[in-house]
Short mmCIF file of C-alpha atoms and ligand atoms in Angstrom, two decimals:
data_model
loop_
_atom_site.label_atom_id
_atom_site.label_comp_id
_atom_site.label_asym_id
_atom_site.label_seq_id
_atom_site.Cartn_x
_atom_site.Cartn_y
_atom_site.Cartn_z
CA MET A 201 178.38 12.28 166.96
CA ASP A 202 175.38 14.04 165.65
CA PRO A 203 177.12 17.06 163.55
CA PHE A 204 173.95 19.32 164.85
CA GLU A 205 172.71 17.71 168.81
CA ASP A 206 175.97 20.66 169.94
CA THR A 207 174.83 23.69 168.34
CA LEU A 208 170.65 22.96 168.21
CA ARG A 209 172.12 22.64 172.00
CA ARG A 210 173.00 26.43 172.22
CA LEU A 211 170.29 28.13 169.82
CA ARG A 212 168.29 26.29 172.74
CA GLU A 213 170.23 28.45 175.37
CA ALA A 214 170.65 31.25 173.61
CA PHE A 215 166.38 31.45 173.45
CA SER A 216 165.99 30.39 176.77
CA SER A 217 168.44 33.48 177.96
CA GLY A 218 165.36 35.64 176.14
CA LEU A 219 168.64 36.93 173.83
CA THR A 220 165.94 37.38 170.92
CA ARG A 221 162.95 38.64 172.76
CA PRO A 222 163.33 42.66 173.26
CA ALA A 223 162.34 44.47 169.81
CA GLU A 224 165.84 45.46 169.65
CA PHE A 225 167.50 43.04 169.09
CA ARG A 226 165.29 41.50 166.70
CA ALA A 227 166.15 45.17 164.75
CA ALA A 228 168.91 44.72 165.02
CA GLN A 229 169.32 41.13 162.94
CA LEU A 230 167.01 42.29 160.58
CA LYS A 231 169.33 45.47 160.34
CA ALA A 232 171.92 43.22 159.74
CA LEU A 233 170.33 41.15 157.87
CA GLY A 234 169.90 44.17 155.42
CA CYS A 235 173.59 44.88 155.12
CA PHE A 236 174.54 41.23 154.35
CA LEU A 237 172.14 41.50 150.88
CA ARG A 238 173.94 45.79 150.32
CA ASP A 239 177.86 44.78 151.05
CA ASN A 240 176.91 41.14 148.73
CA ARG A 241 175.14 42.08 146.58
CA GLN A 242 177.29 41.23 144.03
CA LEU A 243 178.68 38.49 145.02
CA LEU A 244 174.76 36.99 145.51
CA GLN A 245 174.27 37.48 142.04
CA GLN A 246 177.35 36.20 140.86
CA ALA A 247 176.34 32.99 142.85
CA LEU A 248 172.51 33.49 140.83
CA GLU A 249 174.22 33.63 137.92
CA GLN A 250 176.48 30.45 138.41
CA ASP A 251 173.55 27.87 139.76
CA LEU A 252 170.76 29.52 137.65
CA ARG A 253 172.54 31.61 134.49
CA LYS A 254 170.20 33.76 136.65
CA SER A 255 170.03 37.67 134.87
CA ALA A 256 171.17 40.07 136.89
CA ALA A 257 168.07 41.81 136.29
CA GLU A 258 165.92 38.46 137.52
CA SER A 259 168.20 38.18 140.63
CA GLU A 260 167.11 41.55 141.13
CA ILE A 261 163.44 41.93 140.74
CA SER A 262 162.47 38.00 142.16
CA GLU A 263 165.01 37.45 145.02
CA ILE A 264 167.07 40.71 146.52
CA VAL A 265 164.42 43.18 146.09
CA ILE A 266 161.83 41.23 147.42
CA ILE A 267 163.79 40.31 150.49
CA GLN A 268 164.36 43.87 151.35
CA GLY A 269 160.86 44.78 150.78
CA GLU A 270 160.52 42.43 153.30
CA ILE A 271 163.00 43.58 155.74
CA ASP A 272 162.00 47.38 155.46
CA LEU A 273 158.55 46.62 155.94
CA ALA A 274 159.22 44.22 159.18
CA LEU A 275 161.14 46.54 160.10
CA ARG A 276 158.91 49.67 160.18
CA ASN A 277 156.02 47.79 161.77
CA LEU A 278 157.49 45.50 164.22
CA ARG A 279 156.64 47.19 167.24
CA ALA A 280 152.84 47.16 166.05
CA TRP A 281 153.08 44.03 165.50
CA MET A 282 154.04 42.91 168.26
CA LYS A 283 151.91 45.04 169.53
CA ASP A 284 149.34 42.69 172.35
CA GLU A 285 146.12 42.45 170.55
CA LYS A 286 142.99 43.39 173.18
CA ALA A 287 140.07 41.39 173.27
CA SER A 288 136.74 41.39 174.42
CA THR A 289 135.67 40.02 177.30
CA ASN A 290 132.10 38.53 178.86
CA LEU A 291 130.12 39.14 181.69
CA VAL A 292 132.48 37.48 184.45
CA THR A 293 135.78 38.54 182.57
CA GLN A 294 134.30 42.63 182.49
CA LEU A 295 136.63 43.88 184.82
CA ASP A 296 139.89 41.97 183.53
CA SER A 297 141.93 42.38 180.92
CA ALA A 298 141.40 40.18 177.90
CA PHE A 299 144.53 40.12 175.01
CA ILE A 300 146.30 38.09 172.42
CA HIS A 301 150.22 37.99 173.14
CA LYS A 302 152.58 37.43 170.07
CA GLU A 303 155.13 35.33 171.36
CA PRO A 304 158.10 33.47 169.80
CA PHE A 305 158.19 29.49 169.08
CA GLY A 306 161.43 29.45 169.58
CA LEU A 307 163.75 26.86 167.55
CA VAL A 308 162.35 27.70 164.31
CA LEU A 309 164.06 25.48 161.18
CA ILE A 310 163.27 26.85 157.88
CA ILE A 311 164.47 24.46 154.83
CA ALA A 312 163.97 25.80 151.30
CA PRO A 313 163.93 24.65 147.69
CA TRP A 314 166.66 25.82 145.14
CA ASN A 315 164.85 27.96 142.30
CA TYR A 316 164.92 30.99 144.21
CA PRO A 317 167.48 29.74 146.56
CA LEU A 318 167.83 33.39 147.88
CA ASN A 319 164.17 34.88 148.54
CA LEU A 320 163.03 31.81 149.70
CA THR A 321 165.38 31.19 151.93
CA LEU A 322 165.50 34.78 153.57
CA VAL A 323 161.48 35.97 153.05
CA PRO A 324 161.17 33.08 156.06
CA LEU A 325 163.87 34.10 157.67
CA VAL A 326 163.04 37.97 158.30
CA GLY A 327 159.80 36.81 159.41
CA ALA A 328 161.47 34.18 161.67
CA LEU A 329 163.42 36.92 163.11
CA ALA A 330 161.39 39.58 163.38
CA ALA A 331 159.08 37.12 165.80
CA GLY A 332 162.02 36.82 168.14
CA ASN A 333 162.76 33.49 167.09
CA CYS A 334 166.18 30.94 166.84
CA VAL A 335 166.86 30.08 163.62
CA VAL A 336 168.12 27.17 161.90
CA LEU A 337 167.97 27.67 157.98
CA LYS A 338 169.14 25.11 155.52
CA PRO A 339 169.49 26.24 152.19
CA SER A 340 169.06 23.56 149.00
CA GLU A 341 172.03 21.90 148.47
CA LEU A 342 171.29 21.94 144.49
CA SER A 343 172.16 25.55 144.51
CA GLN A 344 175.61 24.97 145.62
CA SER A 345 177.20 28.75 145.08
CA THR A 346 173.92 30.45 146.75
CA GLU A 347 173.89 28.19 150.08
CA ARG A 348 177.69 28.03 150.38
CA VAL A 349 177.30 32.34 150.76
CA LEU A 350 174.78 31.67 152.72
CA ALA A 351 176.47 29.24 154.86
CA GLU A 352 180.40 30.80 155.03
CA VAL A 353 178.73 34.95 154.75
CA LEU A 354 175.56 35.46 156.37
CA PRO A 355 176.21 34.15 159.47
CA ARG A 356 179.12 36.75 159.81
CA TYR A 357 176.13 39.54 159.93
CA LEU A 358 173.81 37.52 162.19
CA ASP A 359 174.52 36.64 165.56
CA GLN A 360 177.03 33.62 164.63
CA GLY A 361 176.68 30.21 164.16
CA ARG A 362 177.08 27.43 161.92
CA VAL A 363 177.05 23.84 161.79
CA ALA A 364 179.52 22.52 159.69
CA LEU A 365 179.16 18.46 158.84
CA PRO A 366 181.14 15.86 158.26
CA ARG A 367 181.61 13.84 154.91
CA ARG A 368 180.42 17.22 151.92
CA PRO A 369 181.94 17.03 149.13
CA PRO A 370 183.91 19.37 148.20
CA CYS A 371 181.97 22.74 146.61
CA PRO A 372 183.29 23.61 143.05
CA THR A 373 181.60 27.02 143.00
CA SER A 374 185.01 29.06 142.18
CA LEU A 375 182.56 32.72 144.13
CA PRO A 376 185.77 33.78 145.34
CA LEU A 377 183.96 35.26 149.22
CA PRO A 378 185.26 38.02 150.79
CA ALA A 379 188.69 38.07 153.48
CA GLY A 380 187.59 36.37 156.71
CA GLU A 381 185.92 33.19 155.20
CA VAL A 382 186.24 29.71 156.74
CA GLN A 383 185.88 26.43 154.67
CA LEU A 384 183.31 24.24 154.47
CA SER A 385 184.30 20.80 155.56
CA PRO A 386 186.22 18.87 152.18
CA GLY A 387 187.11 15.51 153.23
CA PRO A 388 185.24 12.84 154.83
CA ALA A 389 187.46 12.11 157.84
CA VAL A 390 186.97 15.39 158.69
CA SER A 391 184.96 16.77 161.46
CA PRO A 392 185.37 20.16 161.70
CA GLU A 393 183.80 22.12 165.59
CA PRO A 394 181.22 24.65 164.46
CA PRO A 395 181.86 27.93 165.38
CA VAL A 396 179.47 29.05 167.19
CA ALA A 397 178.66 32.09 169.56
CA SER A 398 177.71 31.10 172.94
CA GLN A 399 175.30 32.84 173.31
CA SER A 400 174.02 31.98 169.26
CA CYS A 401 170.82 32.23 167.84
CA PHE A 402 171.33 31.29 164.21
CA ALA A 403 172.98 28.67 162.17
CA VAL A 404 173.49 27.59 158.45
CA ALA A 405 172.80 23.51 158.40
CA LEU A 406 174.04 22.68 154.72
CA GLY A 407 173.39 19.07 153.48
CA GLY A 408 170.81 16.94 150.80
CA PRO A 409 168.21 14.86 151.23
CA GLU A 410 170.94 12.61 154.50
CA GLU A 411 171.57 15.55 156.60
CA THR A 412 168.00 16.93 156.87
CA GLY A 413 166.68 13.27 157.39
CA ARG A 414 169.20 13.51 160.74
CA LEU A 415 168.61 17.31 161.22
CA LEU A 416 164.20 16.83 160.76
CA GLU A 417 165.35 13.87 164.27
CA HIS A 418 165.33 16.93 166.36
CA LYS A 419 162.62 18.49 168.19
CA PHE A 420 161.93 21.88 167.10
CA ASP A 421 159.34 24.59 168.03
CA TYR A 422 158.25 25.36 164.38
CA ILE A 423 159.03 23.93 160.96
CA PHE A 424 158.52 25.93 157.91
CA PHE A 425 159.76 23.70 154.51
CA THR A 426 159.26 25.10 151.21
CA GLY A 427 159.83 22.34 148.50
CA SER A 428 157.88 19.57 146.65
CA PRO A 429 154.13 17.99 147.99
CA ARG A 430 156.84 14.50 148.39
CA VAL A 431 159.41 15.86 150.61
CA GLY A 432 156.87 18.25 152.14
CA LYS A 433 155.04 14.78 153.62
CA ILE A 434 158.21 13.23 154.90
CA VAL A 435 158.75 16.91 156.86
CA MET A 436 155.42 16.67 158.06
CA ALA A 437 155.73 13.08 159.50
CA ALA A 438 159.09 13.63 161.40
CA ALA A 439 157.01 16.83 162.43
CA SER A 440 154.19 15.07 164.08
CA LYS A 441 157.09 12.72 166.22
CA HIS A 442 157.65 16.09 168.19
CA LEU A 443 154.09 17.24 167.26
CA THR A 444 155.46 20.46 165.66
CA PRO A 445 153.31 23.14 163.88
CA VAL A 446 154.80 23.04 160.49
CA THR A 447 154.24 25.12 157.52
CA LEU A 448 153.93 23.44 154.48
CA GLU A 449 155.02 25.79 151.08
CA LEU A 450 154.81 23.11 148.11
CA GLY A 451 154.12 23.26 144.32
CA GLY A 452 151.69 21.42 141.94
CA LYS A 453 150.42 21.86 138.48
CA ASN A 454 148.73 25.68 138.24
CA PRO A 455 146.19 26.09 135.52
CA CYS A 456 145.78 28.38 133.38
CA TYR A 457 142.10 29.01 131.55
CA VAL A 458 142.10 30.92 128.60
CA ASP A 459 138.74 32.09 127.08
CA ASP A 460 137.71 32.36 124.04
CA ASP A 461 136.73 35.71 125.05
CA CYS A 462 140.27 37.53 124.54
CA ASP A 463 143.01 39.35 123.30
CA PRO A 464 145.07 36.76 122.11
CA GLN A 465 148.94 38.60 122.19
CA THR A 466 147.97 40.26 125.33
CA VAL A 467 147.38 36.55 127.08
CA ALA A 468 150.80 35.25 125.19
CA ASN A 469 152.26 38.32 126.52
CA ARG A 470 151.83 37.59 129.95
CA VAL A 471 151.39 33.71 129.74
CA ALA A 472 154.90 34.00 127.40
CA PHE A 473 156.99 36.39 130.87
CA PHE A 474 155.45 34.16 133.65
CA ARG A 475 155.90 30.57 132.36
CA TYR A 476 159.61 31.10 130.65
CA PHE A 477 160.08 34.05 133.78
CA ASN A 478 163.50 31.79 136.18
CA THR A 479 163.00 29.41 132.66
CA GLY A 480 159.95 27.83 134.28
CA GLN A 481 161.49 27.35 137.10
CA THR A 482 158.90 28.69 139.43
CA CYS A 483 156.17 27.37 141.76
CA VAL A 484 153.23 29.54 141.38
CA VAL A 485 153.81 29.66 137.32
CA PRO A 486 150.94 28.64 134.69
CA ASP A 487 152.43 25.12 134.33
CA TYR A 488 149.73 24.17 131.88
CA VAL A 489 146.54 26.00 129.59
CA LEU A 490 143.38 25.26 129.10
CA CYS A 491 141.70 26.62 126.29
CA SER A 492 139.08 25.83 122.91
CA PRO A 493 141.40 25.02 119.78
CA GLU A 494 140.21 27.51 117.87
CA THR A 495 141.41 30.32 120.55
CA GLN A 496 144.38 27.37 120.58
CA GLU A 497 145.41 28.27 116.69
CA ARG A 498 145.18 32.16 117.77
CA LEU A 499 146.71 31.64 120.68
CA LEU A 500 150.24 29.65 119.10
CA PRO A 501 151.38 32.56 116.53
CA ALA A 502 151.03 34.91 119.41
CA LEU A 503 152.91 32.45 121.60
CA GLN A 504 155.85 32.31 118.70
CA ASN A 505 155.44 36.35 118.55
CA ALA A 506 155.93 36.93 122.68
CA ILE A 507 158.90 34.17 122.99
CA THR A 508 160.93 35.85 119.65
CA ARG A 509 160.57 39.47 121.37
CA PHE A 510 161.47 38.35 124.64
CA TYR A 511 165.23 36.04 123.60
CA GLY A 512 165.57 36.91 120.58
CA GLU A 513 165.47 34.44 117.37
CA ASP A 514 167.88 32.72 118.99
CA PRO A 515 166.90 32.08 122.87
CA LYS A 516 169.76 29.81 123.34
CA SER A 517 172.20 33.39 122.54
CA SER A 518 169.43 34.98 125.44
CA PRO A 519 171.13 36.98 128.49
CA ASN A 520 167.40 36.94 129.92
CA LEU A 521 167.35 32.63 130.04
CA GLY A 522 168.76 30.64 131.90
CA ARG A 523 169.29 27.67 132.36
CA ILE A 524 168.25 24.26 134.02
CA ILE A 525 169.71 23.65 137.44
CA ASN A 526 170.73 20.10 136.84
CA GLU A 527 171.44 17.24 135.10
CA LYS A 528 168.90 15.41 136.61
CA HIS A 529 166.54 17.84 136.23
CA PHE A 530 167.09 18.65 132.39
CA GLN A 531 166.29 14.77 131.39
CA ARG A 532 163.42 14.84 133.55
CA LEU A 533 162.97 17.79 131.08
CA ARG A 534 163.73 15.88 127.97
CA GLY A 535 161.72 13.93 128.55
CA LEU A 536 158.96 15.52 128.86
CA LEU A 537 159.76 16.79 125.10
CA ASP A 538 158.02 13.73 123.53
CA CYS A 539 154.86 14.53 124.88
CA GLY A 540 152.57 15.56 122.58
CA ARG A 541 153.16 17.81 119.68
CA VAL A 542 156.29 20.37 119.58
CA ALA A 543 154.54 23.35 118.29
CA ILE A 544 157.26 26.09 118.90
CA GLY A 545 160.81 25.22 120.65
CA GLY A 546 161.31 21.81 121.20
CA GLN A 547 165.43 22.27 121.31
CA SER A 548 168.19 21.41 123.95
CA ASP A 549 171.68 21.14 124.66
CA GLU A 550 172.88 18.98 126.97
CA SER A 551 176.23 20.71 127.54
CA GLU A 552 174.75 23.43 128.92
CA ARG A 553 171.81 22.37 130.56
CA TYR A 554 170.04 24.32 127.84
CA ILE A 555 165.68 23.72 126.67
CA ALA A 556 164.94 26.43 124.83
CA PRO A 557 160.53 27.91 125.75
CA THR A 558 158.21 25.43 124.11
CA VAL A 559 155.19 24.74 123.26
CA LEU A 560 153.66 22.05 123.29
CA VAL A 561 150.09 20.54 121.84
CA ASP A 562 147.45 17.31 120.96
CA VAL A 563 148.71 16.64 124.30
CA GLN A 564 147.11 13.98 126.29
CA ASP A 565 145.53 14.06 129.72
CA THR A 566 147.85 10.39 130.94
CA GLU A 567 151.30 12.08 129.46
CA PRO A 568 154.27 12.40 132.49
CA VAL A 569 153.97 16.02 130.98
CA MET A 570 150.18 16.41 132.90
CA GLN A 571 150.79 14.18 135.54
CA GLU A 572 153.89 15.93 137.25
CA GLU A 573 154.58 19.35 137.60
CA ILE A 574 156.82 20.30 135.02
CA PHE A 575 158.93 22.91 136.24
CA GLY A 576 160.40 23.74 133.87
CA PRO A 577 159.79 25.79 130.46
CA ILE A 578 157.47 23.86 128.60
CA LEU A 579 154.16 24.99 128.16
CA PRO A 580 151.59 21.91 127.30
CA ILE A 581 148.09 23.37 125.74
CA MET A 582 145.08 21.41 126.85
CA ASN A 583 142.10 21.67 124.81
CA VAL A 584 138.52 21.96 126.53
CA ARG A 585 135.09 23.34 124.99
CA GLY A 586 134.28 26.00 127.00
CA LEU A 587 134.62 27.22 130.92
CA ASP A 588 132.49 24.24 132.31
CA GLU A 589 134.55 21.85 130.48
CA ALA A 590 137.80 23.87 131.78
CA ILE A 591 136.42 24.57 136.04
CA ASP A 592 135.81 20.49 135.42
CA PHE A 593 138.91 19.20 134.77
CA ILE A 594 140.55 21.88 137.16
CA ASN A 595 138.34 20.53 140.33
CA ARG A 596 139.14 17.18 139.09
CA ARG A 597 142.74 17.56 140.50
CA GLU A 598 144.38 17.90 143.37
CA LYS A 599 144.34 22.16 144.76
CA PRO A 600 147.06 24.61 142.94
CA LEU A 601 149.05 26.34 144.16
CA ALA A 602 148.10 28.82 141.90
CA LEU A 603 145.19 29.66 138.91
CA TYR A 604 145.10 32.05 136.45
CA ALA A 605 141.49 32.85 134.93
CA PHE A 606 142.20 35.09 131.32
CA SER A 607 139.16 37.20 129.69
CA ASN A 608 137.84 39.84 128.16
CA SER A 609 135.19 38.74 130.56
CA SER A 610 134.86 40.02 133.72
CA GLN A 611 131.70 37.56 134.33
CA VAL A 612 134.40 34.74 133.13
CA VAL A 613 137.22 35.65 135.39
CA LYS A 614 134.78 35.78 138.58
CA GLN A 615 133.34 32.40 137.55
CA VAL A 616 136.87 30.83 137.84
CA LEU A 617 137.27 32.09 140.92
CA ASP A 618 133.79 30.92 142.73
CA ARG A 619 133.91 27.79 141.30
CA THR A 620 137.53 26.67 142.21
CA ASN A 621 140.21 26.58 145.19
CA SER A 622 143.75 26.93 144.61
CA GLY A 623 146.34 28.83 146.56
CA ILE A 624 146.46 31.88 144.74
CA PHE A 625 144.43 33.25 141.43
CA GLY A 626 145.32 35.62 139.36
CA GLY A 627 143.09 36.79 136.95
CA ASN A 628 144.41 38.31 133.03
CA LYS A 629 147.76 38.49 135.64
CA GLY A 630 150.63 36.22 136.36
CA PHE A 631 152.47 35.65 140.00
CA MET A 632 152.78 39.67 140.72
CA HIS A 633 151.35 38.34 143.99
CA LEU A 634 154.88 38.21 145.32
CA THR A 635 155.37 40.97 145.03
CA LEU A 636 152.77 41.89 147.34
CA PRO A 637 153.18 41.52 150.85
CA THR A 638 149.63 42.60 151.03
CA LEU A 639 149.14 39.46 149.68
CA PRO A 640 149.51 36.17 151.61
CA LEU A 641 151.86 33.60 150.12
CA GLY A 642 150.74 29.45 150.71
CA GLY A 643 149.23 26.84 149.49
CA VAL A 644 145.72 24.51 149.84
CA GLY A 645 145.30 21.24 150.34
CA ASN A 646 148.31 19.38 148.00
CA SER A 647 149.52 22.81 147.32
CA GLY A 648 150.67 22.98 150.48
CA MET A 649 149.15 24.78 154.06
CA GLY A 650 149.89 27.79 155.95
CA ARG A 651 150.78 31.45 154.43
CA TYR A 652 153.80 33.88 155.33
CA HIS A 653 155.56 37.17 153.57
CA GLY A 654 154.45 40.70 155.13
CA LYS A 655 152.70 40.62 158.83
CA PHE A 656 151.46 36.59 157.66
CA SER A 657 155.04 35.75 158.12
CA PHE A 658 155.10 37.52 161.53
CA ASP A 659 152.08 35.82 162.71
CA THR A 660 153.04 32.52 160.82
CA PHE A 661 155.72 32.48 163.21
CA SER A 662 154.45 33.87 166.08
CA HIS A 663 152.69 31.81 169.13
CA HIS A 664 149.04 34.04 169.69
CA ARG A 665 148.68 33.15 173.96
CA ALA A 666 145.19 34.28 175.17
CA CYS A 667 146.04 36.02 178.06
CA LEU A 668 143.61 37.08 180.94
CA LEU A 669 144.85 39.40 183.77
CA CYS A 670 143.36 39.71 186.62
CA SER A 671 143.19 41.66 190.01
CA ALA A 672 144.53 39.87 192.76
CA GLY A 673 142.24 41.45 194.64
CA LEU A 674 137.90 41.98 194.21
CA GLU A 675 137.14 38.22 195.68
CA LYS A 676 133.76 38.45 196.42
CA LEU A 677 132.68 39.49 192.74
CA ASN A 678 133.76 35.41 191.92
CA GLN A 679 131.49 34.07 194.18
CA ILE A 680 129.14 33.43 191.63
CA ILE A 681 131.02 31.39 189.78
CA TYR A 682 132.06 28.73 192.50
CA PRO A 683 129.92 26.16 194.06
CA PRO A 684 127.48 25.36 195.09
CA TYR A 685 125.91 26.12 192.06
CA PRO A 686 122.18 27.48 191.89
CA ASP A 687 119.94 25.03 190.68
CA TRP A 688 119.83 25.47 187.23
CA LYS A 689 116.57 22.76 186.59
CA LYS A 690 114.88 24.67 187.85
CA LYS A 691 115.83 28.46 185.74
CA LEU A 692 115.80 26.59 182.71
P1 NAD B 193 162.86 18.99 147.14
O1 NAD B 193 161.86 18.84 147.69
O2 NAD B 193 163.20 18.49 146.87
O3 NAD B 193 163.65 20.14 148.40
C1 NAD B 193 163.16 21.08 148.93
C2 NAD B 193 164.44 20.44 150.15
O4 NAD B 193 164.20 19.62 151.28
C3 NAD B 193 165.63 20.68 150.12
O5 NAD B 193 166.80 21.69 150.80
C4 NAD B 193 165.99 19.40 150.03
O6 NAD B 193 167.72 19.14 150.87
C5 NAD B 193 165.23 19.03 151.06
N1 NAD B 193 165.16 17.84 150.79
C6 NAD B 193 165.24 16.75 149.87
N2 NAD B 193 164.96 15.79 150.26
C7 NAD B 193 164.74 15.29 151.27
C8 NAD B 193 164.11 14.25 152.26
N3 NAD B 193 163.84 13.45 151.48
N4 NAD B 193 164.18 14.69 153.68
C9 NAD B 193 164.44 15.54 153.87
N5 NAD B 193 165.00 16.96 153.16
C10 NAD B 193 164.87 16.86 152.12
O7 NAD B 193 162.02 20.44 146.25
P2 NAD B 193 162.98 21.21 145.43
O8 NAD B 193 163.43 20.66 144.25
O9 NAD B 193 163.98 21.85 146.34
O10 NAD B 193 162.37 22.35 144.91
C11 NAD B 193 161.01 22.21 143.75
C12 NAD B 193 159.81 21.63 144.19
O11 NAD B 193 159.60 23.20 144.98
C13 NAD B 193 158.72 21.74 143.31
O12 NAD B 193 157.45 21.03 143.74
C14 NAD B 193 158.26 23.15 143.94
O13 NAD B 193 157.52 24.13 142.74
C15 NAD B 193 158.26 23.78 144.98
N6 NAD B 193 158.20 25.04 145.04
C16 NAD B 193 157.25 25.75 146.39
C17 NAD B 193 157.32 27.33 146.48
C18 NAD B 193 155.91 27.88 147.03
O14 NAD B 193 156.26 28.52 147.08
N7 NAD B 193 154.84 27.01 147.45
C19 NAD B 193 158.27 28.31 146.42
C20 NAD B 193 159.52 27.06 145.76
C21 NAD B 193 159.36 25.82 145.04
#
């Protein structure tokens, strides 16, 4: 039995009924999403703490506040965003009305990763709901506690619906969910009927690669994927079978050029803050530093100073440093500590999945730490001789999601900006872009395609339909375009 078929059919019926199109319905869904965040703030923070040992402060600033900001912005601007955009006409259409009509795609699939398990699931959802779509949400199976809250509590706020998969192992989370919960199906033989209301426009699908693969066999009208380039290719291949348009928000290695002309402590503070935020498990972090050997020598004590101020003499006991998501990623990161030479940190504790904020030097370009996305609290420094070599190093690699340049010289920052490509760019700053819904987030080349946040999300989840409305009368005016044509050869 296909566990998704019934739910997807009902979602399609809901969309066809026109339920999701009116602005009032969209606004009601967005308000309900806001209520979900407000009513369950503590539960959500607990879930993030269980998944990533995220501090309450990090949960607030990088997850909840950002989602709430997106909801508020969408609610304030919904009618303006939905409005038809007038287009200019030409000689033969001058009496017609030309405009771009933003309409929902229909049934949208959102697949999310585990590193900001709320933000990267719900910020796209805001855009999809604002644009009037029916949505299947597929949170990451690795951030299990957050996945559970999304599956069990969120559908009580939004238009009802949930896909419950058979053969799902028991969820180990100890989160006490609010009364009225529906348990996930625990055993192999259990295949509960998904509780989907007759006019459902929203569902949460649960599962890992295998289940997501089966989900992707179905036809969706739009797929929004956030995750690794490897899985992005799988998603795009599946989407191509139905010619489904996709947004791919992917990752990669983000270079960070540090110029000789800089204040090392200022650079160290900013690089360390962004590198170790969320324990380095952020898609837009500075993944590695490129600088001269002289700047490296000035940077190392400054980085040590910043790390000690942020996380204390013993970062393991700091409440502000999280843990690695699972054993597999912990072992992968511990392997990366063997690359180059440890200049700062380097300690790890398997029992807690703890990796200390680490800086590596004497790193070779061919070592794994410079070949794969690090996604953990490890910062390698590669030496280059000046700006030209740094730009050449960056341009010989895949186009990154984010690129950073630190220098006292605005000319140097501008040169890095002008001579490279990346999804986002930061001059003397980390990834504060993500707090601005006025800036799009999206990769280029290997780091993805498409963009979202704020109005960019609404546009991503809306089909821009070109409309030309003509009067049913005034037929005489059309005579000039009908055959027989005049002899153009004589006219040319
Ligand atoms: P991932 O690609 O392993 O998984 C992402 C999602 O895809 C999950 O929901 C997972 O269940 C599903 N999935 C995994 N394997 C699958 C398969 N074979 N078939 C179908 N679905 C499958 O990524 P991750 O480990 O969850 O997240 C880390 C990656 O995401 C990093 O590369 C990071 O840079 C990237 N990322 C990008 C952004 C961005 O905004 N561009 C944000 C966060 C993370």
